[in-house]
Amino acid sequence: MGFWVSQNAEILANAPLEEAVYHLKLKASLIAHKALPGQFVALGGFGTLLPRPFDLYRINPKDASIEIIYRVKGTGTHLLSQRPPGTHLTVNGPFGQNIMDRLHTTHRLALIGRGVGLAPFPLLAEAAARRGIEVHTYASVRHASLFEPFRDLSRWGSLTLWSDEDHPGAQITDAFAQDLKVLPFEAALVVGSRRLARSTLSLSHDYGFIPYMLSESSMGCGFGYCKACALPLRNGYSLACLEGPLVDLREVSDAYWTSIPS
């Protein structure tokens, strides 16, 4: 992890996209000029004891802003959703390593995600495509209305969008499995669901690609002291704020699959 900063950021927008999913835009000049695709930030100052981690959906150096898509799940995110434009939050970050450094030998990459877990994909797809990587995105959501923030993923490669309404009982990795029969992939990156991670890991055994995931552990301090974001590996653990958020699924220990909810 590179040097991170903390700043008082003005809320420019904080509006619902659908049901309990919100789009947050912040004036955060320091982070907007430092952050890289796949990194994340920790937000505080909205009534929680500790900052909460959020993936970066957009990084806008030109207007010194960052954007986040989040789902209201509990008290903390409910309090965040009530903060109006013009008020301020504390933003710490960016945290995590440069993901693209791990993918520099990749020629064809699959991005596999679900729901708000798709948030980092636009930045990652653009960065990968600009490096000459062929990008195939497989995205699933509960309701088709949540597709809107992610439709421009098609600018950077192929895009397969599934909703639960159109494909009841199916997993988006089913579409990936069909493509694997005719296309060789060097790597796949999955986020947003333990079921998708399990399925991607299983497919990697058959087709020989490297299965990565973006760790979604809870985070406390943000700089490696509290160990709240520790992910158990077969040989030790990985801290999302320092070594992460990219993790090779082949290195994850059995304890992860039994302790993290789907």
Coordinates of C-alpha atoms in Angstrom, one line a residue:
M1 CA 0.0 0.0 0.0
G2 CA 1.2 3.5 -0.9
F3 CA 1.0 6.5 1.4
W4 CA -2.6 7.2 2.3
V5 CA -4.3 10.5 3.2
S6 CA -7.2 11.6 5.3
Q7 CA -9.4 14.5 4.3
N8 CA -12.7 16.3 5.0
A9 CA -14.8 15.7 1.9
E10 CA -18.0 17.5 0.9
I11 CA -20.9 15.4 -0.3
L12 CA -21.8 16.4 -3.8
A13 CA -24.6 13.8 -4.3
N14 CA -26.1 11.0 -2.2
A15 CA -29.1 9.6 -4.0
P16 CA -30.9 6.2 -4.3
L17 CA -30.5 4.3 -7.5
E18 CA -33.0 1.5 -6.7
E19 CA -34.4 0.2 -3.4
A20 CA -31.6 0.4 -0.9
V21 CA -28.7 1.1 -3.4
Y22 CA -27.2 4.6 -3.3
H23 CA -24.8 6.6 -5.4
L24 CA -22.5 8.8 -3.4
K25 CA -20.2 11.5 -4.9
L26 CA -17.6 13.3 -2.8
K27 CA -15.3 16.3 -3.4
A28 CA -12.0 14.6 -2.4
S29 CA -9.2 16.1 -4.3
L30 CA -6.3 14.4 -2.5
I31 CA -7.7 10.9 -3.0
A32 CA -9.0 11.6 -6.5
H33 CA -5.4 12.3 -7.6
K34 CA -3.9 9.3 -5.7
A35 CA -6.3 6.4 -6.1
L36 CA -5.9 3.6 -8.6
P37 CA -8.5 1.1 -10.0
G38 CA -9.4 -1.6 -7.5
Q39 CA -8.3 0.4 -4.4
F40 CA -10.9 1.4 -1.7
V41 CA -11.5 4.1 0.9
A42 CA -12.8 4.2 4.4
L43 CA -15.6 6.7 5.3
G44 CA -16.3 8.2 8.7
G45 CA -18.0 11.1 10.3
F46 CA -21.6 9.8 9.9
G47 CA -22.3 8.4 13.3
T48 CA -20.3 5.1 13.4
L49 CA -17.4 4.4 15.8
L50 CA -15.0 3.2 13.1
P51 CA -14.7 4.1 9.4
R52 CA -16.4 1.8 6.9
P53 CA -14.7 0.5 3.8
F54 CA -16.1 1.2 0.3
D55 CA -14.9 0.3 -3.2
L56 CA -14.3 3.2 -5.6
Y57 CA -16.8 3.3 -8.5
R58 CA -15.4 6.4 -10.2
I59 CA -12.2 8.4 -9.8
N60 CA -12.5 11.9 -11.3
P61 CA -9.2 13.8 -11.1
K62 CA -10.5 16.6 -13.4
D63 CA -13.2 17.7 -10.9
A64 CA -11.3 16.3 -7.9
S65 CA -14.1 13.9 -6.9
I66 CA -14.7 10.2 -6.2
E67 CA -17.9 8.1 -6.5
I68 CA -19.1 5.2 -4.5
I69 CA -22.1 2.8 -4.9
Y70 CA -23.3 1.2 -1.7
R71 CA -26.2 -0.8 -0.4
V72 CA -28.0 0.1 2.9
K73 CA -27.5 -3.0 5.0
G74 CA -27.5 -1.8 8.6
T75 CA -27.4 1.1 11.0
G76 CA -24.2 2.5 9.6
T77 CA -25.1 2.6 5.9
H78 CA -28.6 3.8 6.9
L79 CA -27.0 6.8 8.6
L80 CA -24.8 7.4 5.6
S81 CA -27.8 7.4 3.3
Q82 CA -29.3 10.2 5.3
R83 CA -26.4 12.6 4.8
P84 CA -27.4 15.4 2.4
P85 CA -25.3 17.2 -0.2
G86 CA -23.3 20.0 1.3
T87 CA -22.4 18.1 4.5
H88 CA -19.0 16.5 5.0
L89 CA -17.5 13.1 5.6
T90 CA -14.0 12.0 6.6
V91 CA -12.4 10.0 3.8
N92 CA -9.3 7.9 4.5
G93 CA -7.4 6.2 1.7
P94 CA -6.7 5.0 -0.9
F95 CA -6.0 1.5 0.6
G96 CA -4.9 -1.6 -1.1
Q97 CA -2.3 -2.5 -3.7
N98 CA -2.3 -1.6 -7.4
I99 CA -4.3 -4.5 -8.9
M100 CA -3.1 -4.0 -12.4
D101 CA 0.5 -4.9 -11.4
R102 CA -0.7 -8.4 -10.6
L103 CA -2.4 -8.7 -14.0
H104 CA 0.5 -7.5 -16.2
T105 CA 0.9 -10.9 -18.0
T106 CA -2.8 -11.4 -18.6
H107 CA -4.1 -11.3 -22.2
R108 CA -7.7 -12.2 -21.6
L109 CA -9.5 -11.4 -18.3
A110 CA -12.9 -12.2 -16.9
L111 CA -14.6 -9.9 -14.4
I112 CA -17.3 -11.7 -12.5
G113 CA -19.6 -10.0 -10.0
R114 CA -23.0 -9.4 -8.5
G115 CA -24.9 -6.5 -7.2
V116 CA -23.1 -3.6 -5.6
G117 CA -20.0 -5.8 -5.7
L118 CA -19.8 -4.7 -9.4
A119 CA -18.8 -1.2 -8.2
P120 CA -15.0 -1.4 -8.9
F121 CA -15.5 -3.0 -12.3
P122 CA -15.8 0.1 -14.6
L123 CA -12.4 1.4 -13.4
L124 CA -10.8 -2.0 -13.6
A125 CA -12.2 -2.8 -17.1
E126 CA -11.0 0.6 -18.4
A127 CA -7.5 0.2 -16.9
A128 CA -7.2 -3.4 -18.3
A129 CA -8.4 -2.5 -21.7
R130 CA -6.0 0.4 -21.9
R131 CA -3.2 -2.1 -21.2
G132 CA -4.3 -4.2 -24.1
I133 CA -6.0 -6.8 -22.1
E134 CA -9.1 -8.4 -23.6
V135 CA -11.9 -7.9 -21.0
H136 CA -15.1 -10.0 -20.6
T137 CA -17.4 -8.9 -17.9
Y138 CA -20.1 -11.2 -16.4
A139 CA -22.5 -9.3 -14.2
S140 CA -25.6 -10.3 -12.3
V141 CA -28.1 -8.3 -10.2
R142 CA -31.4 -9.0 -8.5
H143 CA -33.4 -6.4 -10.5
A144 CA -32.6 -5.1 -14.0
S145 CA -32.8 -1.5 -12.8
L146 CA -29.4 -1.9 -11.1
F147 CA -27.7 -2.4 -14.5
E148 CA -27.7 1.3 -15.3
P149 CA -24.5 2.3 -13.5
F150 CA -22.7 -0.6 -15.2
R151 CA -23.9 -0.6 -18.8
D152 CA -20.9 1.4 -20.0
L153 CA -18.7 -1.6 -19.2
S154 CA -19.4 -2.6 -22.8
R155 CA -17.0 0.2 -23.8
W156 CA -14.1 -1.8 -22.6
G157 CA -15.0 -5.3 -23.8
S158 CA -17.8 -7.8 -23.9
L159 CA -20.5 -7.5 -21.3
T160 CA -23.0 -10.2 -20.2
L161 CA -25.7 -8.9 -17.9
W162 CA -28.1 -11.2 -16.1
S163 CA -30.9 -10.4 -13.7
D164 CA -32.6 -12.8 -11.4
E165 CA -35.9 -11.9 -13.1
D166 CA -34.5 -13.0 -16.5
H167 CA -32.4 -16.0 -15.3
P168 CA -34.1 -17.4 -12.2
G169 CA -32.0 -19.9 -10.3
A170 CA -29.0 -19.4 -12.5
Q171 CA -25.5 -18.1 -11.7
I172 CA -23.6 -15.7 -13.9
T173 CA -20.7 -18.1 -13.8
D174 CA -22.8 -20.4 -16.0
A175 CA -22.3 -17.9 -18.8
F176 CA -18.6 -17.7 -18.1
A177 CA -18.4 -21.5 -18.2
Q178 CA -19.9 -21.5 -21.7
D179 CA -17.3 -19.1 -22.9
L180 CA -14.5 -21.1 -21.3
K181 CA -15.3 -23.9 -23.7
V182 CA -14.1 -21.8 -26.7
L183 CA -11.9 -19.0 -25.2
P184 CA -8.8 -19.4 -23.1
F185 CA -8.5 -17.1 -20.1
E186 CA -5.4 -16.3 -18.1
A187 CA -7.3 -14.9 -15.2
A188 CA -10.7 -14.2 -13.7
L189 CA -11.5 -11.7 -10.9
V190 CA -14.7 -12.3 -8.9
V191 CA -16.4 -10.1 -6.3
G192 CA -19.8 -9.8 -4.6
S193 CA -20.7 -13.4 -3.7
R194 CA -19.1 -16.4 -2.0
R195 CA -21.1 -18.7 -4.3
L196 CA -19.6 -17.0 -7.3
A197 CA -16.1 -17.3 -5.8
R198 CA -16.6 -21.0 -5.2
S199 CA -17.8 -21.6 -8.7
T200 CA -15.0 -19.6 -10.2
L201 CA -12.4 -21.5 -8.2
S202 CA -14.0 -24.8 -9.4
L203 CA -13.8 -23.7 -13.0
S204 CA -10.2 -22.7 -12.6
H205 CA -9.3 -26.3 -11.8
D206 CA -10.8 -27.5 -15.1
Y207 CA -9.6 -24.6 -17.3
G208 CA -6.3 -23.5 -15.8
F209 CA -6.8 -19.8 -15.3
I210 CA -5.8 -17.9 -12.1
P211 CA -8.9 -17.3 -10.0
Y212 CA -8.7 -14.0 -8.1
M213 CA -11.2 -12.3 -5.8
L214 CA -11.5 -8.8 -4.3
S215 CA -11.6 -9.4 -0.6
E216 CA -14.6 -7.8 1.1
S217 CA -13.5 -8.1 4.7
S218 CA -14.6 -5.6 7.3
M219 CA -11.9 -3.1 8.1
G220 CA -11.1 -1.2 11.3
C221 CA -8.0 1.0 11.4
G222 CA -7.1 0.9 7.7
F223 CA -3.3 0.6 8.2
G224 CA -2.7 -3.0 9.4
Y225 CA -2.8 -2.7 13.2
C226 CA -6.2 -4.0 14.2
K227 CA -6.2 -7.1 11.8
A228 CA -10.0 -6.7 11.3
C229 CA -9.6 -7.2 7.6
A230 CA -7.5 -10.3 7.9
L231 CA -8.4 -13.0 5.3
P232 CA -7.3 -16.6 6.3
L233 CA -4.9 -18.2 3.8
R234 CA -3.4 -21.6 3.7
N235 CA -0.1 -20.1 4.9
G236 CA -1.0 -17.2 7.2
Y237 CA -3.4 -14.4 6.3
S238 CA -3.8 -11.4 4.0
L239 CA -4.8 -7.9 5.2
A240 CA -7.1 -6.2 2.7
C241 CA -5.8 -2.8 3.6
L242 CA -2.1 -3.7 3.1
E243 CA -1.6 -6.8 0.9
G244 CA -5.1 -6.8 -0.7
P245 CA -7.6 -6.4 -1.9
L246 CA -6.7 -8.9 -4.7
V247 CA -6.4 -12.4 -3.4
D248 CA -5.6 -15.7 -5.3
L249 CA -8.6 -18.0 -4.4
R250 CA -6.3 -21.0 -4.6
E251 CA -4.4 -19.7 -1.5
V252 CA -7.6 -19.1 0.6
S253 CA -7.9 -21.5 3.5
D254 CA -11.0 -23.7 4.2
A255 CA -11.8 -21.4 7.2
Y256 CA -12.8 -18.7 4.8
W257 CA -15.6 -20.7 3.2
T258 CA -17.1 -21.7 6.6
S259 CA -16.9 -18.3 8.2
I260 CA -17.9 -15.8 5.6
P261 CA -21.7 -15.6 4.8
S262 CA -22.8 -16.0 1.2

